[in-house]
XYZ file of C-alpha atoms in Angstrom:
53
model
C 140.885 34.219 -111.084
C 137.079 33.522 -110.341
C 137.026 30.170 -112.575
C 140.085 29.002 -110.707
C 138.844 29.733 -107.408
C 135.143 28.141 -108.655
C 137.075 25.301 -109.500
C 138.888 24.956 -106.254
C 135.535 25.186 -104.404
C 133.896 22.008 -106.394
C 137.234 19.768 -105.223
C 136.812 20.599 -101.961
C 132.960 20.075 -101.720
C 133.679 16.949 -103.655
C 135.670 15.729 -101.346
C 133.528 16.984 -98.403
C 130.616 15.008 -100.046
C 133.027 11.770 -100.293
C 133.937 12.047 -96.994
C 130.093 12.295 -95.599
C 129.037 9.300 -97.390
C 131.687 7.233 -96.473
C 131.039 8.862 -92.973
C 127.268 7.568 -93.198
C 127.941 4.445 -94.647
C 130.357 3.459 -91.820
C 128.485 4.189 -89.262
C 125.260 3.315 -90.444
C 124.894 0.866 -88.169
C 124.946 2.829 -84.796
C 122.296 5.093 -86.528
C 118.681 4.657 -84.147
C 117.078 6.283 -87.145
C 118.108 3.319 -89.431
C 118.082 0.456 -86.855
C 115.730 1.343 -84.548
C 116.005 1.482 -80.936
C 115.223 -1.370 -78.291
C 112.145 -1.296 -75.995
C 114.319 -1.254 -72.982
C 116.232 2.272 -74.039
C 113.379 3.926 -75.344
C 112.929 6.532 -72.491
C 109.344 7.255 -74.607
C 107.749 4.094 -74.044
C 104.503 4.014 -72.706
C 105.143 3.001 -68.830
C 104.142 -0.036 -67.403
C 101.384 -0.368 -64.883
C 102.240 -1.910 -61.105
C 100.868 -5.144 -61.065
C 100.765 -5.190 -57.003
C 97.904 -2.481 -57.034
């Protein structure tokens, strides 16, 4: 009974870890981590100084 149910477990994480990577891979693009993020939307961007004073 434990083998079968061991066995049963490894499918499904198998296809949990298929599912992830193609997950990752599809969306990689969107990721800020792997892209970066622009100057304009980086709310932690040094700020600018006024150039009127």
């Amino acid at each position: 009974i434990f083998q079968k149910s061991f066995e049963m477990l490894c499918l499904n994480v198998s296809q949990a870890a298929t599912d992830l990577k193609n997950f990752c891979l599809q969306n990689a693009h969107k990721d800020p981590l792997l892209v970066g993020v622009p100057s304009s939307d980086n709310p932690f961007r040094p700020p600018k100084s006024c150039g009127l004073l």
